[in-house]
Short mmCIF file of C-alpha atoms in Angstrom, two decimals:
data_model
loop_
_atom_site.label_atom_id
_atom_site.label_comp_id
_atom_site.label_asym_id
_atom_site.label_seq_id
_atom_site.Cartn_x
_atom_site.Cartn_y
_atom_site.Cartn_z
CA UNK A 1 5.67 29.35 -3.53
CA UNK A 2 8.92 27.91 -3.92
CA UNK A 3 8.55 24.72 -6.60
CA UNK A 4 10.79 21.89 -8.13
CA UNK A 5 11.42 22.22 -11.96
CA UNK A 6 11.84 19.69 -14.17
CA UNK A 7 12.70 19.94 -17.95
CA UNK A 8 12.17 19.38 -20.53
CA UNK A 9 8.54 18.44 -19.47
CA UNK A 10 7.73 16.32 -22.81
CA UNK A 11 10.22 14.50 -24.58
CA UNK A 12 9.73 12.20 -27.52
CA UNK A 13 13.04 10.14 -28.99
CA UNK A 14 14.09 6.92 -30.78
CA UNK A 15 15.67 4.13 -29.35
CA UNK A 16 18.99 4.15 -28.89
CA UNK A 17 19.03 8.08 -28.63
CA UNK A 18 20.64 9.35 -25.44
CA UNK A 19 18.24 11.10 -22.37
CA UNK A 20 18.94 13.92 -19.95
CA UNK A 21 16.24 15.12 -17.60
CA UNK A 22 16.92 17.70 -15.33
CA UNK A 23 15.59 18.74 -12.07
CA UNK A 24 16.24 21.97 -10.00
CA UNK A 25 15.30 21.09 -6.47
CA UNK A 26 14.09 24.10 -4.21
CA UNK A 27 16.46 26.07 -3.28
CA UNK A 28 18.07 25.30 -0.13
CA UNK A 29 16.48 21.39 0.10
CA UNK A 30 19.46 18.86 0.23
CA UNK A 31 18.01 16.07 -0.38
CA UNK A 32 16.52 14.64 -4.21
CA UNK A 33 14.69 11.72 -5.16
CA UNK A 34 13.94 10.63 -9.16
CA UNK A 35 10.84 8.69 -9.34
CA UNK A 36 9.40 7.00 -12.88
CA UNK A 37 6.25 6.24 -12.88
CA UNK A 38 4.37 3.78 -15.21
CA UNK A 39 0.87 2.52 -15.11
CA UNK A 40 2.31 -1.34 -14.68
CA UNK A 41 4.60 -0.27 -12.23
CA UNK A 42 3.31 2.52 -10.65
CA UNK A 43 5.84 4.82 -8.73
CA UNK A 44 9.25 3.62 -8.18
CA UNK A 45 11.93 5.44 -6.52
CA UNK A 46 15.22 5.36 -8.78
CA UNK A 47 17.33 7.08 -6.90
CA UNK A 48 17.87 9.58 -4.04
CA UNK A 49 20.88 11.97 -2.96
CA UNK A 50 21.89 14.11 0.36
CA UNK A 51 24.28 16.96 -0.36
CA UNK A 52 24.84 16.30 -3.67
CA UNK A 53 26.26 12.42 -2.44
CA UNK A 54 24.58 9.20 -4.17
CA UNK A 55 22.72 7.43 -1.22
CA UNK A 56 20.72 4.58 -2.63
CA UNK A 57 20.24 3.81 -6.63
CA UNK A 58 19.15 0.35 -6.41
CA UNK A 59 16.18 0.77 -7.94
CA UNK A 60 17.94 2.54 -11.16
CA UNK A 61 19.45 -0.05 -14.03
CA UNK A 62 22.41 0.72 -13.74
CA UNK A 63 23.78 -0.60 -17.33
CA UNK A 64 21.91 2.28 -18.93
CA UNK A 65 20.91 5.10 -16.02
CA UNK A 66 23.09 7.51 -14.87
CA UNK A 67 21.89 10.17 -11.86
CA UNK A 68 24.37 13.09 -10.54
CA UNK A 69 24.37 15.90 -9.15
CA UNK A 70 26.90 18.77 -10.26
CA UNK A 71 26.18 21.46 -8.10
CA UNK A 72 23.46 22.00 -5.52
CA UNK A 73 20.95 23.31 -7.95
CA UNK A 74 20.95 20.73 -10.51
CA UNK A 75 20.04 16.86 -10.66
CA UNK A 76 20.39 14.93 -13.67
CA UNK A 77 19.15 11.58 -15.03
CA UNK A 78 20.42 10.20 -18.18
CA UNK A 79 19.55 6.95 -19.83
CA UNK A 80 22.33 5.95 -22.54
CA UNK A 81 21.34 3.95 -25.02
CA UNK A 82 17.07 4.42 -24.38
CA UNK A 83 14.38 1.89 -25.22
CA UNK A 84 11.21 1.97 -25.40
CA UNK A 85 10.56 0.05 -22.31
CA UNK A 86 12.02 3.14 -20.79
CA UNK A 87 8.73 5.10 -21.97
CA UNK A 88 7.06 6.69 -18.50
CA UNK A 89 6.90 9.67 -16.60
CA UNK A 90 10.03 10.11 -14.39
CA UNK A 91 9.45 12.82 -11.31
CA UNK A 92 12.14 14.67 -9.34
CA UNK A 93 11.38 15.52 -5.84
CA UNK A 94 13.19 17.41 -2.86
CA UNK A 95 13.47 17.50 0.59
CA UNK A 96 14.97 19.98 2.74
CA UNK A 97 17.05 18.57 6.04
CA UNK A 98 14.65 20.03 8.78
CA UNK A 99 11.82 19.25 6.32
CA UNK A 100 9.29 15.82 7.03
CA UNK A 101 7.63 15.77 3.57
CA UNK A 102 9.02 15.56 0.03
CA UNK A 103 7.81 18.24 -2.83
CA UNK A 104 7.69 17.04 -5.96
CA UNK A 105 8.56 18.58 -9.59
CA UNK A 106 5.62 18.26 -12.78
CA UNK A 107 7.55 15.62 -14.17
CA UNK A 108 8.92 14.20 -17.03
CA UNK A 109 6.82 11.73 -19.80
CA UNK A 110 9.72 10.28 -21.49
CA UNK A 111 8.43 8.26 -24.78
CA UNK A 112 10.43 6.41 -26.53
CA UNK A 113 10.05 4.91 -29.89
CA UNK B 1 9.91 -1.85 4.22
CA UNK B 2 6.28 -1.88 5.75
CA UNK B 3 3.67 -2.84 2.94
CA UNK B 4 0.58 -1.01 3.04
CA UNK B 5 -2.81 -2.27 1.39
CA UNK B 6 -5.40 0.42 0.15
CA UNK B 7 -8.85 -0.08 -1.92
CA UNK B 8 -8.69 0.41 -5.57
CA UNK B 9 -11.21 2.80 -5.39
CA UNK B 10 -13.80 5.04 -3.80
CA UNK B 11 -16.40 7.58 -4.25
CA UNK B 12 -17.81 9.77 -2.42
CA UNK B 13 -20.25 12.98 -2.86
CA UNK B 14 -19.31 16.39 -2.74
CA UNK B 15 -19.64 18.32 0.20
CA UNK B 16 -19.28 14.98 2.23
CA UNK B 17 -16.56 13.40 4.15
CA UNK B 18 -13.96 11.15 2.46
CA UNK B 19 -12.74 8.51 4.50
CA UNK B 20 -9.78 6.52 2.80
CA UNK B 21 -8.52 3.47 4.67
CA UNK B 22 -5.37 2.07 4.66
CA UNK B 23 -3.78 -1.30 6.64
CA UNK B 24 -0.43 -1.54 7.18
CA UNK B 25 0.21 -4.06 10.08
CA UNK B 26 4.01 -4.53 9.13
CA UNK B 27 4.98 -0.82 10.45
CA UNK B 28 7.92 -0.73 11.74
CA UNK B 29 7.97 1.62 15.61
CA UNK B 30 10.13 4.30 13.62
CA UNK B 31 7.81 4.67 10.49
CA UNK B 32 5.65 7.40 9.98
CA UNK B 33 2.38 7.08 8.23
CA UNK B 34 3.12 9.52 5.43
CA UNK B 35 -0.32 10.23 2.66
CA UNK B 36 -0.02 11.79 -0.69
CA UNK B 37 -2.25 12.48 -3.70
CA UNK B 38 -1.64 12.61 -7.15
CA UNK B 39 -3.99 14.42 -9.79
CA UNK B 40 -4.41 13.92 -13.17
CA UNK B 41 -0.73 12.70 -13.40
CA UNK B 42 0.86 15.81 -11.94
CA UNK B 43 3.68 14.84 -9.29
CA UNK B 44 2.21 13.57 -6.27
CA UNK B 45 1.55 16.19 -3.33
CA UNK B 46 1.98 15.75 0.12
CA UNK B 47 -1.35 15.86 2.14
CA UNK B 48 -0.76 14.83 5.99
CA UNK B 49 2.04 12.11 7.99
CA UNK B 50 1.68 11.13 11.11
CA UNK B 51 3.62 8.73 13.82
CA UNK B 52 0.96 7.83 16.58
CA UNK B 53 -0.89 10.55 17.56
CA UNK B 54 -4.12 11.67 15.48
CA UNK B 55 -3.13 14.62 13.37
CA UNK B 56 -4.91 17.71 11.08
CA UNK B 57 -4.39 20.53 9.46
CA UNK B 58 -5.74 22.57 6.29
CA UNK B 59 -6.06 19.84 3.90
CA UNK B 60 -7.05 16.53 6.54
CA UNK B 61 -6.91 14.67 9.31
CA UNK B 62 -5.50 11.40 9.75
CA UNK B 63 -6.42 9.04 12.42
CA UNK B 64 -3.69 6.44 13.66
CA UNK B 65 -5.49 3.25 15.40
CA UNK B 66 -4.15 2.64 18.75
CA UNK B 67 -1.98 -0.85 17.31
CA UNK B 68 -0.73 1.16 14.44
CA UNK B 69 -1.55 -1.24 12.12
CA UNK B 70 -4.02 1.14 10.21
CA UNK B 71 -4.97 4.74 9.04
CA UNK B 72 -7.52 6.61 7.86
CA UNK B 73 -7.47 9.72 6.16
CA UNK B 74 -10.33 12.12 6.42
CA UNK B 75 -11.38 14.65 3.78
CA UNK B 76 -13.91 16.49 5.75
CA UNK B 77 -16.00 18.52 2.93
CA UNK B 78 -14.98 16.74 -0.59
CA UNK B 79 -14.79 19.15 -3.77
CA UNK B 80 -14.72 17.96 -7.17
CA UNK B 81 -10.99 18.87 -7.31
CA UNK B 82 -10.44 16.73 -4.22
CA UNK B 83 -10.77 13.52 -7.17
CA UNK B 84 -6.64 12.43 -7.39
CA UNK B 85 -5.32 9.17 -6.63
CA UNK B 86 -4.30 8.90 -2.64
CA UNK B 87 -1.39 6.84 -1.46
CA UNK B 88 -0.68 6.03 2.22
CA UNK B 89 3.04 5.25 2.62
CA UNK B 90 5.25 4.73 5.25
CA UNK B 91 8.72 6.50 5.68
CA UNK B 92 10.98 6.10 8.38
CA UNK B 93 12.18 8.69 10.85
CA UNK B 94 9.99 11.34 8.78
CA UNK B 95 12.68 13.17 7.85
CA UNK B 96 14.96 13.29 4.99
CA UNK B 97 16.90 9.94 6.16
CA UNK B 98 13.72 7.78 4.92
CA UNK B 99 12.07 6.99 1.81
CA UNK B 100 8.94 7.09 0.50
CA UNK B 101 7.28 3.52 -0.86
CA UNK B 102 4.28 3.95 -3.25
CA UNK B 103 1.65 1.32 -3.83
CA UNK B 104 -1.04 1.54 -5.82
CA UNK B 105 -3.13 3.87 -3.98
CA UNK B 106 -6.81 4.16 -3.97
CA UNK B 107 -8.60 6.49 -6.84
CA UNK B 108 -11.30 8.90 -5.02
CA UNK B 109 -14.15 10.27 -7.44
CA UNK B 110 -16.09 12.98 -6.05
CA UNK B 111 -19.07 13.78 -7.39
CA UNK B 112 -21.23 16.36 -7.75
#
């Protein structure tokens, strides 16, 4: 079965430190979501793109998140400078255009200390 | 965005039925009833959506009320690994040009 990746799966850092996750959406899906998840929060969607464009971010901060996508197979978030209130598990999913559900990657637990 | 309210939680005995509830009376005529499940903190998978009409396959069923202001979700034979977290969320269009809106979802223990 095709799947999303995500890495690296488990990453552990000190504040301040720069972050890059990465998520390779299934091949052929144009459409990617990054999700964090936290247990006060629950699941929020960050941001999502459509052929590689930004479409909404307005749930990413935007003072210290970056998302982009350089090519079709690659999505990247980056959080420059992290804190620890950025500590959660952040999941990439994708969507292909014909496609009426979203399949998301393992994830992400991001800890920051 | 259509705000859905589920139970925090639920049991239910394996080999039974598992009927999760869900109200969400601010749908909007071009949302979807979408329903996920998450396990053990893996990413969430994608169970079952539906726009009106009643709907199944391998995993569920979901059953739409008539007003569309609820759903239920129907596990017909619960296994242990059936126990996840289950979120009912809407999504318009039910295609890519939506997005998905997580609550907190209702925690299902099945047991033996």
């Amino acid at each position: 079965d095709a799947r999303v990746t995500q890495t690296p799966r488990h990453k552990v850092t000190e504040m301040g430190q720069e972050v890059t996750m990465r998520c390779q959406p299934i091949l052929g899906h144009n459409t990617v979501f990054w999700y964090r998840q936290t247990m006060m929060q629950g699941l929020e969607l960050l941001a999502y793109f459509r052929n590689r464009a930004p479409l909404d971010d307005s749930g990413m901060p935007k003072d210290r998140f970056s998302a982009e996508m350089p090519d079709a197979t690659l999505a990247t978030l980056k959080i420059q400078p992290s804190e620890p209130r950025d500590s959660a598990v952040y999941f990439c999913a994708s969507q292909g255009q014909a496609s009426r559900r979203e399949y998301f990657g393992p994830g992400t637990r991001l800890t920051v200390t | 965005d259509a705000k859905t309210t589920q139970p925090t939680s639920m049991d239910c005995a394996e080999g039974r039925a598992a009927n999760l509830p869900c109200n969400h009376s601010t749908i909007s005529g071009n949302e979807y009833v979408y329903w996920y499940r998450q396990i053990h903190s893996q990413g969430p998978q994608y169970i079952i959506h539906g726009l009106k009409n009643n709907e199944t396959n391998e995993m569920a069923s979901l059953i739409i009320t008539e007003d569309r202001k609820s759903s239920t979700l129907i596990l017909p034979h619960a296994t242990l690994r059936d126990t996840a977290v289950y979120y009912c969320t809407p999504k318009a269009g039910g295609t890519s040009y939506g997005k998905l809106t997580f609550g907190q979802g209702t925690i299902l223990t099945v047991h033996p």
